[in-house]
Short mmCIF file of C-alpha atoms and ligand atoms in Angstrom, two decimals:
data_model
loop_
_atom_site.label_atom_id
_atom_site.label_comp_id
_atom_site.label_asym_id
_atom_site.label_seq_id
_atom_site.Cartn_x
_atom_site.Cartn_y
_atom_site.Cartn_z
CA UNK A 1139 68.91 25.18 164.04
CA UNK A 1140 68.92 24.57 160.42
CA UNK A 1141 68.29 21.63 158.82
CA UNK A 1142 70.82 21.45 155.68
CA UNK A 1143 74.27 22.81 155.25
CA UNK A 1144 76.46 23.03 153.07
CA UNK A 1145 80.34 21.67 153.39
CA UNK A 1146 83.82 21.74 151.19
CA UNK A 1147 85.69 19.14 150.39
CA UNK A 1148 89.08 20.27 147.83
CA UNK A 1149 86.19 21.81 145.00
CA UNK A 1150 83.57 19.27 145.80
CA UNK A 1151 80.06 20.91 147.62
CA UNK A 1152 78.58 18.59 149.85
CA UNK A 1153 75.18 19.77 150.37
CA UNK A 1154 73.42 18.22 153.17
CA UNK A 1155 70.03 17.66 154.86
CA UNK A 1156 70.01 17.05 158.65
CA UNK A 1157 66.12 16.14 159.27
CA UNK A 1158 66.90 12.44 160.55
CA UNK A 1159 63.63 12.55 163.08
CA UNK A 1160 61.03 12.52 159.78
CA UNK A 1161 63.27 10.45 157.27
CA UNK A 1162 64.70 14.29 156.18
CA UNK A 1163 61.57 15.05 154.47
CA UNK A 1164 61.79 18.68 153.05
CA UNK A 1165 59.92 21.05 154.47
CA UNK A 1166 59.50 24.84 152.69
CA UNK A 1167 62.33 26.10 155.52
CA UNK A 1168 64.31 23.52 154.10
CA UNK A 1169 64.03 24.15 150.79
CA UNK A 1170 63.54 28.12 151.21
CA UNK A 1171 67.33 27.40 153.17
CA UNK A 1172 68.65 24.96 149.62
CA UNK A 1173 67.58 28.00 147.12
CA UNK A 1174 69.91 29.93 149.10
CA UNK A 1175 72.98 27.46 149.41
CA UNK A 1176 72.77 26.46 146.14
CA UNK A 1177 72.74 30.51 144.71
CA UNK A 1178 76.36 30.39 147.07
CA UNK A 1179 77.22 27.36 145.44
CA UNK A 1180 76.88 28.73 142.26
CA UNK A 1181 79.01 31.74 143.33
CA UNK A 1182 81.46 29.55 144.51
CA UNK A 1183 83.78 28.60 141.54
CA UNK A 1184 86.45 26.69 143.52
CA UNK A 1185 82.92 23.80 143.61
CA UNK A 1186 83.73 21.92 141.04
CA UNK A 1187 81.50 19.65 141.63
CA UNK A 1188 78.20 19.42 144.36
CA UNK A 1189 76.91 16.00 145.48
CA UNK A 1190 73.87 15.67 147.96
CA UNK A 1191 74.26 13.30 150.53
CA UNK A 1192 71.75 12.44 153.60
CA UNK A 1193 72.89 10.22 156.05
CA UNK A 1194 70.59 7.22 156.84
CA UNK A 1195 67.75 8.24 154.26
CA UNK A 1196 67.95 10.38 151.03
CA UNK A 1197 64.24 12.44 151.58
CA UNK A 1198 61.43 10.64 152.56
CA UNK A 1199 59.12 13.35 150.37
CA UNK A 1200 57.82 17.32 150.81
CA UNK A 1201 56.52 17.23 154.83
CA UNK A 1202 53.45 15.86 154.23
CA UNK A 1203 52.52 17.58 157.07
CA UNK A 1204 53.70 21.42 156.52
CA UNK A 1205 51.15 20.85 153.09
CA UNK A 1206 48.27 19.52 154.20
CA UNK A 1207 46.14 22.38 155.49
CA UNK A 1208 47.76 24.09 151.95
CA UNK A 1209 44.54 24.74 149.08
CA UNK A 1210 45.33 25.85 145.97
CA UNK A 1211 47.62 29.42 146.03
CA UNK A 1212 49.34 27.89 149.74
CA UNK A 1213 50.59 24.82 147.13
CA UNK A 1214 51.34 26.69 144.97
CA UNK A 1215 53.30 28.95 147.07
CA UNK A 1216 54.93 25.75 148.57
CA UNK A 1217 56.36 23.78 145.34
CA UNK A 1218 59.69 23.40 145.52
CA UNK A 1219 60.42 22.99 141.60
CA UNK A 1220 61.62 26.78 140.78
CA UNK A 1221 64.50 25.44 143.61
CA UNK A 1222 65.43 22.40 141.75
CA UNK A 1223 65.67 24.06 139.24
CA UNK A 1224 68.39 25.95 139.72
CA UNK A 1225 69.69 22.53 141.39
CA UNK A 1226 69.09 21.26 137.84
CA UNK A 1227 70.57 24.90 136.31
CA UNK A 1228 74.19 24.89 138.49
CA UNK A 1229 76.98 24.76 135.72
CA UNK A 1230 78.69 22.30 137.96
CA UNK A 1231 77.76 18.41 137.33
CA UNK A 1232 75.72 17.51 140.48
CA UNK A 1233 75.83 13.77 142.24
CA UNK A 1234 72.57 12.54 144.67
CA UNK A 1235 74.31 9.74 146.72
CA UNK A 1236 71.17 7.63 147.41
CA UNK A 1237 70.65 5.74 150.60
CA UNK A 1238 67.78 4.49 152.44
CA UNK A 1239 64.40 6.87 150.60
CA UNK A 1240 64.23 8.76 148.02
CA UNK A 1241 61.36 9.58 147.75
CA UNK A 1242 58.51 11.90 146.04
CA UNK A 1243 60.38 15.62 146.78
CA UNK A 1244 63.47 13.51 147.72
CA UNK A 1245 62.72 11.64 144.11
CA UNK A 1246 62.55 14.89 142.54
CA UNK A 1247 65.37 16.08 144.31
CA UNK A 1248 67.33 13.50 143.34
CA UNK A 1249 65.67 13.83 139.78
CA UNK A 1250 67.84 17.62 139.58
CA UNK A 1251 70.91 16.16 139.94
CA UNK A 1252 73.55 14.87 137.31
CA UNK A 1253 73.83 12.43 138.35
CA UNK A 1254 71.80 9.60 140.75
CA UNK A 1255 74.66 6.57 142.30
CA UNK A 1256 72.46 4.60 145.22
CA UNK A 1257 72.68 2.43 148.03
CA UNK A 1258 71.64 -1.85 147.67
CA UNK A 1259 69.51 0.03 150.07
CA UNK A 1260 67.60 1.82 148.53
CA UNK A 1261 64.04 2.27 147.72
CA UNK A 1262 63.34 5.24 144.68
CA UNK A 1263 59.67 5.84 144.38
CA UNK A 1264 56.70 8.28 143.83
CA UNK A 1265 53.79 7.96 146.59
CA UNK A 1266 52.13 11.11 146.50
CA UNK A 1267 48.76 9.28 144.20
CA UNK A 1268 48.27 7.68 147.10
CA UNK A 1269 47.97 10.99 149.17
CA UNK A 1270 45.10 11.70 146.30
CA UNK A 1271 47.85 14.41 144.62
CA UNK A 1272 51.08 13.87 141.81
CA UNK A 1273 54.60 14.03 142.16
CA UNK A 1274 54.54 18.24 142.03
CA UNK A 1275 58.39 19.39 141.95
CA UNK A 1276 59.44 18.09 138.29
CA UNK A 1277 59.05 14.29 138.73
CA UNK A 1278 56.30 14.23 135.70
CA UNK A 1279 58.60 15.67 133.63
CA UNK A 1280 61.77 15.31 134.56
CA UNK A 1281 60.73 10.98 135.30
CA UNK A 1282 58.94 9.76 131.48
CA UNK A 1283 62.78 12.12 129.97
CA UNK A 1284 65.44 9.81 131.91
CA UNK A 1285 62.57 6.52 132.12
CA UNK A 1286 60.36 6.02 129.43
CA UNK A 1287 56.47 7.08 129.65
CA UNK A 1288 54.93 4.07 130.03
CA UNK A 1289 57.76 3.47 133.20
CA UNK A 1290 57.29 7.21 134.46
CA UNK A 1291 53.15 5.78 134.18
CA UNK A 1292 53.36 3.37 135.75
CA UNK A 1293 55.70 4.33 138.37
CA UNK A 1294 53.23 8.14 139.26
CA UNK A 1295 50.28 6.23 139.07
CA UNK A 1296 50.50 3.29 141.28
CA UNK A 1297 52.68 5.00 143.16
CA UNK A 1298 55.27 1.74 144.17
CA UNK A 1299 58.13 1.78 144.55
CA UNK A 1300 61.73 0.38 142.72
CA UNK A 1301 64.20 -1.31 144.99
CA UNK A 1302 67.96 -0.08 143.32
CA UNK A 1303 68.61 -3.02 141.46
CA UNK A 1304 64.95 -1.65 139.36
CA UNK A 1305 65.61 1.76 139.49
CA UNK A 1306 69.38 0.93 137.66
CA UNK A 1307 67.58 -1.59 135.65
CA UNK A 1308 64.74 1.02 134.68
CA UNK A 1309 68.10 4.13 133.74
CA UNK A 1310 66.35 5.17 136.72
CA UNK A 1311 70.28 6.03 138.73
CA UNK A 1312 73.45 5.56 136.93
CA UNK A 1313 74.74 2.56 139.40
CA UNK A 1314 74.26 0.94 142.88
CA UNK A 1315 76.50 -0.21 145.03
CA UNK A 1316 77.21 -1.14 148.40
CA UNK A 1317 75.84 1.27 151.61
CA UNK A 1318 79.41 0.85 153.36
CA UNK A 1319 80.96 2.16 150.00
CA UNK A 1320 78.03 4.57 148.62
CA UNK A 1321 79.62 8.04 149.75
CA UNK A 1322 83.20 6.79 148.87
CA UNK A 1323 82.27 6.24 145.54
CA UNK A 1324 80.07 9.17 144.75
CA UNK A 1325 83.33 10.65 146.23
CA UNK A 1326 85.84 9.25 143.94
CA UNK A 1327 83.12 10.17 140.97
CA UNK A 1328 82.66 14.01 142.15
CA UNK A 1329 87.18 14.27 142.54
CA UNK A 1330 87.43 12.50 139.27
CA UNK A 1331 84.87 15.46 138.01
CA UNK A 1332 86.59 18.22 139.60
CA UNK A 1333 89.50 17.20 137.38
CA UNK A 1334 87.93 17.93 133.94
CA UNK A 1335 87.77 21.05 132.53
CA UNK A 1336 84.91 22.93 134.31
CA UNK A 1337 84.00 25.00 131.38
CA UNK A 1338 83.65 22.67 128.86
CA UNK A 1339 81.36 20.63 131.80
CA UNK A 1340 78.83 23.36 131.61
CA UNK A 1341 79.25 23.71 128.20
CA UNK A 1342 78.29 20.01 127.78
CA UNK A 1343 75.74 20.51 130.37
CA UNK A 1344 74.23 22.67 128.86
CA UNK A 1345 74.56 21.42 124.86
CA UNK A 1346 73.11 17.79 126.63
CA UNK A 1347 69.81 20.11 127.98
CA UNK A 1348 69.24 22.11 125.03
CA UNK A 1349 69.60 19.69 123.27
CA UNK A 1350 66.88 17.62 124.84
CA UNK A 1351 64.85 20.60 124.79
CA UNK A 1352 65.20 21.50 120.60
CA UNK A 1353 62.76 20.42 118.56
CA UNK A 1354 65.09 18.06 115.48
CA UNK A 1355 68.77 16.95 115.96
CA UNK A 1356 69.72 19.63 113.60
CA UNK A 1357 68.68 21.72 116.14
CA UNK A 1358 70.67 20.12 119.02
CA UNK A 1359 73.67 20.27 116.55
CA UNK A 1360 73.64 23.56 116.21
CA UNK A 1361 73.80 24.73 119.51
CA UNK A 1362 76.08 21.62 119.56
CA UNK A 1363 78.65 23.67 117.17
CA UNK A 1364 78.65 27.04 118.95
CA UNK A 1365 79.30 25.61 121.88
CA UNK A 1366 82.09 23.75 120.85
CA UNK A 1367 83.74 26.36 119.26
CA UNK A 1368 83.21 28.81 122.45
CA UNK A 1369 85.59 26.91 123.92
CA UNK A 1370 88.34 26.61 121.53
CA UNK A 1371 88.31 30.62 123.22
CA UNK A 1372 89.15 29.16 127.20
CA UNK A 1373 92.96 28.45 128.64
CA UNK A 1374 92.03 25.35 129.64
CA UNK A 1375 90.88 23.77 125.71
CA UNK A 1376 94.56 24.98 124.71
CA UNK A 1377 95.92 23.41 128.25
CA UNK A 1378 94.30 19.94 127.75
CA UNK A 1379 95.75 19.25 124.08
CA UNK A 1380 99.82 20.35 124.76
CA UNK A 1381 98.97 18.07 128.20
CA UNK A 1382 97.89 15.41 124.87
CA UNK A 1383 101.18 16.42 122.89
CA UNK A 1384 103.03 16.39 125.77
CA UNK A 1385 102.74 13.53 127.82
CA UNK A 1386 101.21 15.21 130.99
CA UNK A 1387 98.15 15.11 133.26
CA UNK A 1388 96.45 18.51 132.39
CA UNK A 1389 95.16 21.08 134.98
CA UNK A 1390 92.91 22.86 134.47
CA UNK A 1391 91.83 26.37 135.69
CA UNK A 1392 87.93 26.90 134.07
CA UNK A 1393 89.23 29.93 132.03
N1 CAA B 1494 56.94 13.90 155.69
C1 CAA B 1494 56.66 13.91 156.77
N2 CAA B 1494 57.04 13.56 157.45
C2 CAA B 1494 57.62 12.66 157.29
C3 CAA B 1494 57.29 11.91 156.12
C4 CAA B 1494 56.71 13.39 155.00
N3 CAA B 1494 57.43 13.08 154.33
N4 CAA B 1494 58.28 11.06 155.93
C5 CAA B 1494 58.45 10.31 156.88
N5 CAA B 1494 57.76 10.98 157.81
C6 CAA B 1494 57.94 11.13 159.49
C7 CAA B 1494 56.51 10.50 160.06
O1 CAA B 1494 56.15 11.19 160.20
C8 CAA B 1494 57.68 10.16 161.36
O2 CAA B 1494 57.56 10.64 162.45
P1 CAA B 1494 57.00 10.82 163.55
O3 CAA B 1494 57.56 10.10 164.04
O4 CAA B 1494 56.72 11.93 164.21
O5 CAA B 1494 55.98 10.34 163.40
C9 CAA B 1494 59.35 9.85 160.65
O6 CAA B 1494 59.24 9.93 159.69
C10 CAA B 1494 59.25 8.09 160.90
O7 CAA B 1494 58.95 7.75 159.35
P2 CAA B 1494 57.59 5.86 159.46
O8 CAA B 1494 57.95 6.37 161.44
O9 CAA B 1494 56.62 6.15 159.35
O10 CAA B 1494 58.96 5.24 159.67
P3 CAA B 1494 58.55 3.90 159.02
O11 CAA B 1494 59.99 3.45 158.67
O12 CAA B 1494 57.45 3.41 159.58
O13 CAA B 1494 58.21 4.45 157.02
C11 CAA B 1494 58.27 6.42 155.12
C12 CAA B 1494 58.52 5.27 156.23
C13 CAA B 1494 57.69 4.04 154.24
C14 CAA B 1494 59.09 6.00 154.23
C15 CAA B 1494 57.01 6.35 155.72
O14 CAA B 1494 57.74 7.71 156.66
C16 CAA B 1494 56.89 7.45 154.18
O15 CAA B 1494 55.66 6.12 153.87
N6 CAA B 1494 57.05 7.96 153.72
C17 CAA B 1494 55.89 9.08 153.29
C18 CAA B 1494 57.13 9.23 152.30
C19 CAA B 1494 55.58 9.97 150.95
O16 CAA B 1494 54.55 10.11 150.48
N7 CAA B 1494 56.69 10.76 150.85
C20 CAA B 1494 56.06 11.70 149.76
C21 CAA B 1494 55.49 12.88 150.00
S1 CAA B 1494 54.55 14.50 149.42
C22 CAA B 1494 55.44 14.79 148.21
O17 CAA B 1494 56.66 14.67 148.12
C23 CAA B 1494 55.16 15.61 147.30
C24 CAA B 1494 55.77 16.41 145.96
O18 CAA B 1494 55.62 16.52 144.90
C25 CAA B 1494 57.20 17.35 146.35
#
């Protein structure tokens, strides 16, 4: 039976891993299926926001039992990074709603999302060092960008996890909420974002990424100017500005 599924609610896609007996540890099969689902999400223009929410535990990492016998080449084939990159590259906002453990590959899955909302009981970290390895699904790259080199090194070198409050303080998550309102908070955020202009969101997401990679502020701003000007070719720009002038709520169609 599949251990990952995609549901739709309005314009929100909900990706859910259902392997509670292993704390939603990510097997190669789950991640392969995730790649396929992400392609469907990309093709479905009706999905304007994606939320990843796994009940009780976000994911306690890559499946250790599935990796134990790997040599270098098998490990290379096992790696989740290309699939998580597909997630990071989706042209829609993505939200990780984190309850319980988000460790190792689970933490890296959350890091490939745009926004992280954690329940107060969440525990986040990179325990790979305790297994004799290191993060291998984007963690060493995305964590320093998000929380800075020093904090990322401390987390990755010690393998000690952080609680939700600490995660918030260091910028690893955007928000912390009581566990019983985690889903509602993520859903409300998704609904809010789903009402925004999809092409403007996609352009903003791409530009922020390009800016982070650009060698200079000037190079980043040049990309921004082009993306910004390009939005004036969209119907949503006319709709948004006309709605302002007409004192009504805009209705964006992604055109
Ligand atoms: N892989 C495979 N199985 C896992 C798992 C994982 N990452 N995490 C938990 N499980 C399984 C356990 O083996 C156990 O299964 P059995 O009942 O069959 O023994 C079940 O889930 C429940 O786990 P525990 O009994 O250990 O639960 P606990 O509450 O005592 O402890 C925990 C919870 C602290 C999260 C502990 O399970 C743990 O340390 N898990 C491993 C965390 C980890 O090291 N993650 C990183 C993996 S490597 C990685 O992710 C590499 C990468 O960069 C992609």
